[in-house]
Amino acid sequence: MITEIKKDIYWVGAIDWTIRDFHGYSTYEGTTYNAYLLKDEKTVLFDTVKKSKMSDLVHHIRSLTDPQKIDYIVVNHVEMDHSGSLPEMIDLIKPEKVICSSMGKKALLDHFHREDWPYEVVAPGQVISVGKRSIQFIETRMLHWPDSMFSYIPEEKLLISSDAFGEHWATSERFDDEVDFTTLMQHNAKYYANILLLYSPLVAKLIENVKKLGLQIDMIAPDHGLIKRKHVAEILQAYADWANHKAKKKAVVVYDTMWHSTEMMAKAVADGLMREGVSVKLMDLQVCHRSDVMTEVLDAKAVVLGCPTLNNGLLPRMAGFLMYMRGLKPGGKIGAAFGSYGWSGEAVKLMNQAMEEMKFDIVHEGIRVKYVPVHENLKECVELGKKVGQAVKAALGE
Ligand code: FEO
């Protein structure tokens, strides 16, 4: 169903109810690929959809206009979930212009190898008129691809924000005030933690830039999830907080275990953290998806890692998680590690190395326990948890 989001501006995208994995990010509740149609003296389509969802996009457009009446296609972002159907859409529409950033043109050529498309490269800040309205293009390079940009329609106070400010969540509702706000922000945090966290310094600059430009925004229309019209200020503030690594009195104890020894240690570490009044998430990688762990890591001040030693190294799930977390560059974390071992016991050293690379403040040298912990070992783990908890409170000024 199409939705008019502002006068003569429509959501014409597609809802993907069944996708459950987005290159390693779990999407338990699907996603949407949002595209928007503006009808003014010029008719403009902002972004397209994944190739497999093109029929939904065309069906939605046809209920408003003949696709051949579209004058411009704006490509805010070239990733395939927004451009996969572009070749067929260009064949169908035959637009006067395909508007993109300079990096966008390069990416389009590298993806589709079509020199003959009517590219119109726009400079950062450039404004074009489409009739009663205008579109200003805001370059958002590396948020999260080199080609990324926003389209801002000042007359409508509308920011079409590409991947930023969105979430993977398939819903029949289109607006933020039609869904539960807490659930919305959980999805939004997951998106930031798994897609944008590594670009936090650029997000912080962008938020500053938007303030400096004095853009009036009363609606943010992202390329995934809900359109924000009620919670614009809250979303912008959440992004500013995440970009600045603002953390809560919270720790994530993330672990894997072979014969439950490391699990016993994890529970004791969590006990110590709780004794210090720190909120704890105990996350076993055997049952918690890496992208859900990262969502909890986003606003936690401490991350404590637990893993036994296997073949002189780490269990594969912990090794994979560390690779994933390292890529996302969480900032300002306190850390420590623990784990059981049989004879060589390298896991704690390897986890400490990984945390050093991520510039964690490691507040304990780590605890290794041979085979199965006894009460005394678990007491040491409780003390480790307390030490991390005290460091969290000190860092937060308590
Ligand atoms: Fe939703 Fe970066 O694509």
XYZ file of C-alpha atoms and ligand atoms in Angstrom:
401
model
C 0.000 0.000 0.000
C 1.387 3.413 -0.928
C 1.469 6.093 1.773
C 1.450 9.854 1.248
C 4.113 11.050 3.696
C 3.884 14.744 2.749
C 1.641 16.407 0.178
C 2.468 14.773 -3.188
C 5.353 12.780 -1.703
C 4.704 9.071 -1.374
C 6.306 5.973 0.097
C 6.422 3.505 -2.801
C 8.929 0.954 -1.454
C 8.719 -2.734 -0.621
C 8.304 -4.704 2.602
C 10.467 -7.802 2.989
C 8.722 -9.905 5.619
C 10.907 -12.983 5.219
C 14.562 -11.927 5.134
C 16.354 -13.281 8.217
C 20.003 -12.516 7.470
C 21.522 -9.360 6.068
C 25.147 -10.249 5.359
C 25.691 -11.519 8.889
C 23.184 -9.247 10.682
C 20.159 -11.170 11.970
C 16.881 -9.676 10.784
C 14.352 -11.670 12.819
C 11.579 -9.266 11.871
C 12.420 -8.634 8.209
C 13.061 -5.206 6.745
C 11.725 -2.655 4.289
C 13.377 -1.090 1.251
C 11.944 2.397 1.204
C 11.647 4.403 -1.989
C 9.867 7.728 -2.333
C 8.061 9.408 -5.220
C 7.757 13.201 -5.403
C 5.199 14.672 -7.811
C 5.940 18.284 -8.666
C 6.633 19.923 -12.037
C 9.206 17.181 -12.200
C 8.418 13.710 -10.930
C 11.286 12.285 -8.914
C 11.914 8.773 -7.625
C 14.286 8.576 -4.652
C 16.084 5.223 -4.635
C 14.737 1.911 -5.849
C 14.561 -1.489 -4.149
C 16.228 -4.884 -4.107
C 15.939 -6.648 -7.461
C 13.593 -9.345 -6.156
C 11.170 -6.679 -4.894
C 10.949 -4.633 -8.105
C 7.379 -5.725 -8.888
C 6.210 -4.187 -5.578
C 7.903 -0.895 -6.451
C 6.421 -0.818 -9.958
C 2.961 -1.725 -8.646
C 3.151 1.133 -6.137
C 4.378 3.648 -8.723
C 1.687 2.624 -11.234
C -1.028 3.375 -8.688
C 0.200 7.008 -8.743
C 1.511 7.604 -12.227
C 2.794 6.050 -15.407
C 6.433 5.111 -14.631
C 7.487 6.834 -17.861
C 6.327 10.146 -16.344
C 9.187 9.963 -13.829
C 11.785 12.547 -14.842
C 14.583 11.938 -12.363
C 15.818 8.979 -10.355
C 17.915 10.015 -7.360
C 20.398 7.356 -6.245
C 21.253 8.225 -2.665
C 23.073 4.919 -2.148
C 24.286 2.255 -4.563
C 24.193 -0.834 -2.323
C 22.120 -3.533 -4.033
C 19.206 -3.424 -1.581
C 18.481 0.055 -3.012
C 19.785 -0.282 -6.551
C 19.370 -3.946 -7.497
C 16.326 -3.125 -9.605
C 17.860 0.057 -11.069
C 18.807 -1.333 -14.517
C 15.273 -2.603 -15.138
C 13.749 0.548 -13.638
C 15.850 2.747 -15.924
C 14.785 0.650 -18.920
C 11.152 1.046 -17.863
C 11.225 4.729 -16.900
C 13.767 6.115 -19.376
C 14.502 9.021 -17.000
C 15.895 12.337 -18.107
C 18.467 12.166 -15.286
C 19.976 9.650 -12.908
C 21.144 11.895 -10.080
C 23.994 10.723 -7.858
C 27.155 11.852 -6.072
C 30.518 11.700 -7.847
C 31.364 8.541 -5.918
C 27.866 7.308 -6.697
C 28.540 7.483 -10.429
C 31.741 5.489 -9.977
C 29.939 2.888 -7.885
C 27.070 2.648 -10.393
C 29.562 2.078 -13.220
C 31.373 -0.554 -11.154
C 28.115 -2.321 -10.386
C 26.162 -2.098 -13.646
C 28.784 -1.162 -16.250
C 26.385 1.160 -18.087
C 28.122 4.181 -19.617
C 24.942 5.127 -21.472
C 22.781 6.097 -18.468
C 21.971 9.838 -18.174
C 24.087 10.480 -15.088
C 23.808 13.851 -13.411
C 26.522 14.180 -10.790
C 25.610 16.600 -8.018
C 28.133 18.389 -5.823
C 27.852 18.429 -2.033
C 25.333 21.110 -1.077
C 24.050 21.544 -4.648
C 20.384 22.489 -4.956
C 18.130 21.688 -7.910
C 14.606 22.945 -8.496
C 11.847 20.483 -9.344
C 9.008 23.018 -9.448
C 7.515 24.394 -6.261
C 10.106 22.435 -4.379
C 13.871 22.013 -4.458
C 16.233 19.239 -3.506
C 19.511 19.872 -1.718
C 22.069 17.083 -1.801
C 24.184 16.490 1.286
C 27.209 14.300 0.825
C 27.542 11.656 3.554
C 30.614 9.877 2.230
C 31.340 6.621 4.130
C 27.974 6.708 5.902
C 28.121 3.996 5.198
C 29.482 3.686 1.639
C 31.657 6.132 -0.331
C 28.684 7.035 -2.557
C 26.158 7.783 0.206
C 24.249 11.055 0.249
C 21.078 12.555 1.703
C 18.383 14.424 -0.219
C 16.838 17.338 1.666
C 13.638 19.061 0.571
C 13.619 22.377 2.476
C 10.073 23.402 1.514
C 8.831 20.238 3.224
C 11.450 20.106 6.014
C 11.991 16.543 4.814
C 15.293 14.678 4.982
C 15.505 11.535 2.841
C 18.368 9.942 4.699
C 19.415 6.786 2.852
C 20.587 4.104 5.330
C 20.986 6.533 8.252
C 18.328 6.744 10.979
C 16.599 3.571 9.764
C 16.133 0.070 11.069
C 15.567 -3.446 9.745
C 11.964 -4.001 10.779
C 9.116 -5.088 8.511
C 5.892 -3.431 9.626
C 2.536 -2.576 8.122
C 2.915 0.855 9.751
C 5.000 3.511 7.999
C 5.447 6.129 10.747
C 7.268 6.127 14.077
C 4.197 7.289 16.014
C 2.258 4.221 14.860
C 4.585 1.724 16.573
C 5.932 1.192 20.070
C 8.765 3.677 20.617
C 10.901 1.398 22.830
C 10.782 -1.396 20.253
C 11.561 1.090 17.495
C 14.645 2.316 19.338
C 15.818 -1.272 19.964
C 15.713 -1.911 16.221
C 17.332 1.464 15.570
C 20.152 0.753 18.042
C 20.770 -2.638 16.433
C 21.084 -0.952 13.056
C 23.561 1.618 14.371
C 25.589 -0.979 16.292
C 25.975 -3.285 13.301
C 26.122 -0.905 10.334
C 27.309 2.520 11.462
C 29.290 2.093 14.687
C 32.670 2.017 12.944
C 31.888 5.343 11.270
C 31.007 7.067 14.553
C 33.535 9.915 14.113
C 31.881 10.742 10.761
C 28.393 10.484 12.271
C 29.404 12.961 14.991
C 30.717 15.365 12.302
C 27.556 14.929 10.215
C 25.283 15.768 13.159
C 27.379 18.892 13.772
C 27.221 19.766 10.081
C 23.434 19.386 9.995
C 23.237 21.752 12.993
C 25.618 24.231 11.295
C 23.628 24.176 8.056
C 20.572 25.060 10.138
C 18.434 22.503 8.323
C 14.843 22.528 9.483
C 13.808 18.887 9.730
C 10.372 17.757 10.789
C 10.489 14.416 9.025
C 13.262 11.893 8.375
C 12.528 9.336 5.683
C 15.186 6.593 5.766
C 15.668 3.767 3.288
C 14.794 1.090 5.876
C 12.111 0.921 8.527
C 9.909 3.649 9.896
C 9.582 7.276 8.784
C 10.232 9.597 11.715
C 7.835 12.487 12.220
C 7.266 12.417 15.984
C 10.673 11.380 17.287
C 13.047 13.333 15.027
C 14.831 15.018 17.952
C 15.163 11.743 19.881
C 16.650 9.917 16.886
C 19.161 12.709 16.235
C 20.101 12.733 19.936
C 20.472 8.928 20.012
C 22.822 9.108 17.015
C 24.852 11.870 18.694
C 25.118 9.773 21.892
C 26.119 6.595 20.075
C 28.601 8.455 17.896
C 30.239 9.847 21.036
C 30.278 6.375 22.657
C 28.043 7.486 25.499
C 27.675 4.475 27.802
C 25.498 3.320 30.667
C 26.387 1.611 33.933
C 26.155 -1.645 32.089
C 28.426 -4.574 31.225
C 28.121 -7.333 28.656
C 29.660 -10.666 29.625
C 29.991 -12.511 26.340
C 31.309 -16.036 26.340
C 31.425 -19.452 24.766
C 31.911 -22.654 26.725
C 32.913 -26.248 26.024
C 32.016 -28.266 29.155
C 30.436 -25.426 31.201
C 33.575 -24.430 33.156
C 33.810 -21.064 31.383
C 30.064 -20.688 31.821
C 30.465 -21.128 35.598
C 33.144 -18.442 35.509
C 30.909 -16.148 33.438
C 28.132 -16.386 36.005
C 30.580 -15.584 38.813
C 31.904 -12.554 36.890
C 28.307 -11.388 36.372
C 27.715 -11.869 40.111
C 30.625 -9.533 40.892
C 29.328 -6.899 38.483
C 25.858 -7.092 39.989
C 27.295 -6.679 43.479
C 28.664 -3.333 42.278
C 25.225 -2.315 41.038
C 26.150 -2.620 37.368
C 23.481 -3.860 34.958
C 24.702 -7.062 33.294
C 23.836 -8.885 30.077
C 25.181 -12.436 30.141
C 25.372 -13.574 26.520
C 26.324 -17.099 25.480
C 27.481 -17.055 21.861
C 25.935 -20.507 21.385
C 22.474 -18.942 21.652
C 23.019 -15.197 21.095
C 23.622 -13.899 17.584
C 26.704 -11.728 17.163
C 24.598 -8.819 15.930
C 22.446 -8.952 19.078
C 25.580 -8.986 21.222
C 26.823 -5.869 19.401
C 23.489 -4.157 20.076
C 24.089 -4.655 23.802
C 27.746 -3.634 23.490
C 26.686 -0.306 21.919
C 25.723 1.412 25.184
C 27.628 -0.791 27.669
C 30.670 0.674 29.416
C 32.329 -2.736 29.875
C 32.724 -5.869 27.789
C 34.037 -8.964 29.572
C 35.064 -11.886 27.379
C 35.080 -15.562 28.349
C 36.372 -18.483 26.306
C 38.175 -21.781 26.918
C 41.267 -22.718 24.936
C 40.817 -24.998 21.923
C 43.776 -26.141 19.799
C 46.013 -23.398 21.259
C 43.429 -20.804 20.271
C 39.846 -19.684 20.778
C 36.582 -21.481 20.191
C 35.475 -20.536 16.651
C 32.386 -18.627 17.752
C 34.461 -16.336 19.992
C 37.114 -15.925 17.274
C 34.379 -14.956 14.807
C 32.759 -12.584 17.269
C 36.071 -10.836 17.982
C 36.694 -10.439 14.244
C 33.203 -8.937 13.871
C 33.484 -6.623 16.891
C 36.979 -5.458 15.892
C 35.618 -4.370 12.505
C 32.868 -2.329 14.147
C 35.369 -0.415 16.343
C 33.458 0.074 19.594
C 35.014 2.972 21.508
C 35.677 3.805 25.154
C 35.142 0.326 26.601
C 36.529 -1.246 29.758
C 37.467 -4.908 29.340
C 38.699 -8.107 30.966
C 38.883 -11.786 30.014
C 38.612 -15.211 31.575
C 38.436 -18.855 30.521
C 39.155 -22.464 31.393
C 41.886 -24.573 29.812
C 43.349 -28.074 29.901
C 47.077 -27.810 29.166
C 48.172 -24.811 27.031
C 45.660 -22.031 27.903
C 46.221 -19.287 25.308
C 42.607 -18.034 25.127
C 42.842 -15.287 27.763
C 46.020 -13.892 26.200
C 44.368 -13.868 22.757
C 41.252 -12.114 24.056
C 43.427 -9.541 25.843
C 45.320 -8.942 22.583
C 42.049 -8.395 20.720
C 40.876 -5.924 23.368
C 44.212 -4.074 23.232
C 43.761 -3.704 19.467
C 40.324 -2.207 20.095
C 41.903 0.149 22.676
C 39.836 -1.229 25.542
C 40.950 -0.197 29.017
C 41.879 -3.651 30.375
C 41.474 -3.436 34.147
C 42.436 -7.000 35.131
C 45.107 -9.321 33.733
C 42.477 -12.060 33.321
C 41.733 -15.381 34.985
C 42.570 -18.839 33.686
C 41.246 -21.953 35.431
C 42.530 -25.458 34.739
C 39.709 -27.760 33.635
C 36.939 -27.204 36.209
C 36.704 -24.287 38.641
C 36.367 -24.806 42.388
C 34.785 -22.384 44.826
C 38.044 -20.426 45.263
C 38.332 -19.920 41.506
C 34.766 -18.677 41.309
C 35.461 -16.236 44.143
C 38.331 -14.846 42.032
C 35.903 -14.442 39.139
C 33.481 -12.588 41.409
C 36.390 -10.286 42.351
C 37.177 -9.737 38.666
C 33.538 -8.762 38.093
C 33.682 -6.380 41.068
C 36.877 -4.796 39.769
C 35.319 -4.213 36.355
C 32.185 -2.866 38.029
C 34.219 -0.408 40.114
C 36.069 0.750 37.005
C 32.726 1.288 35.217
C 31.445 3.435 38.064
C 34.695 5.400 38.260
C 34.603 6.051 34.497
C 31.025 7.307 34.782
C 32.001 9.611 37.634
C 30.297 7.706 40.462
Fe 20.453 -0.439 2.924
Fe 23.734 0.187 2.647
O 22.107 -0.438 2.102
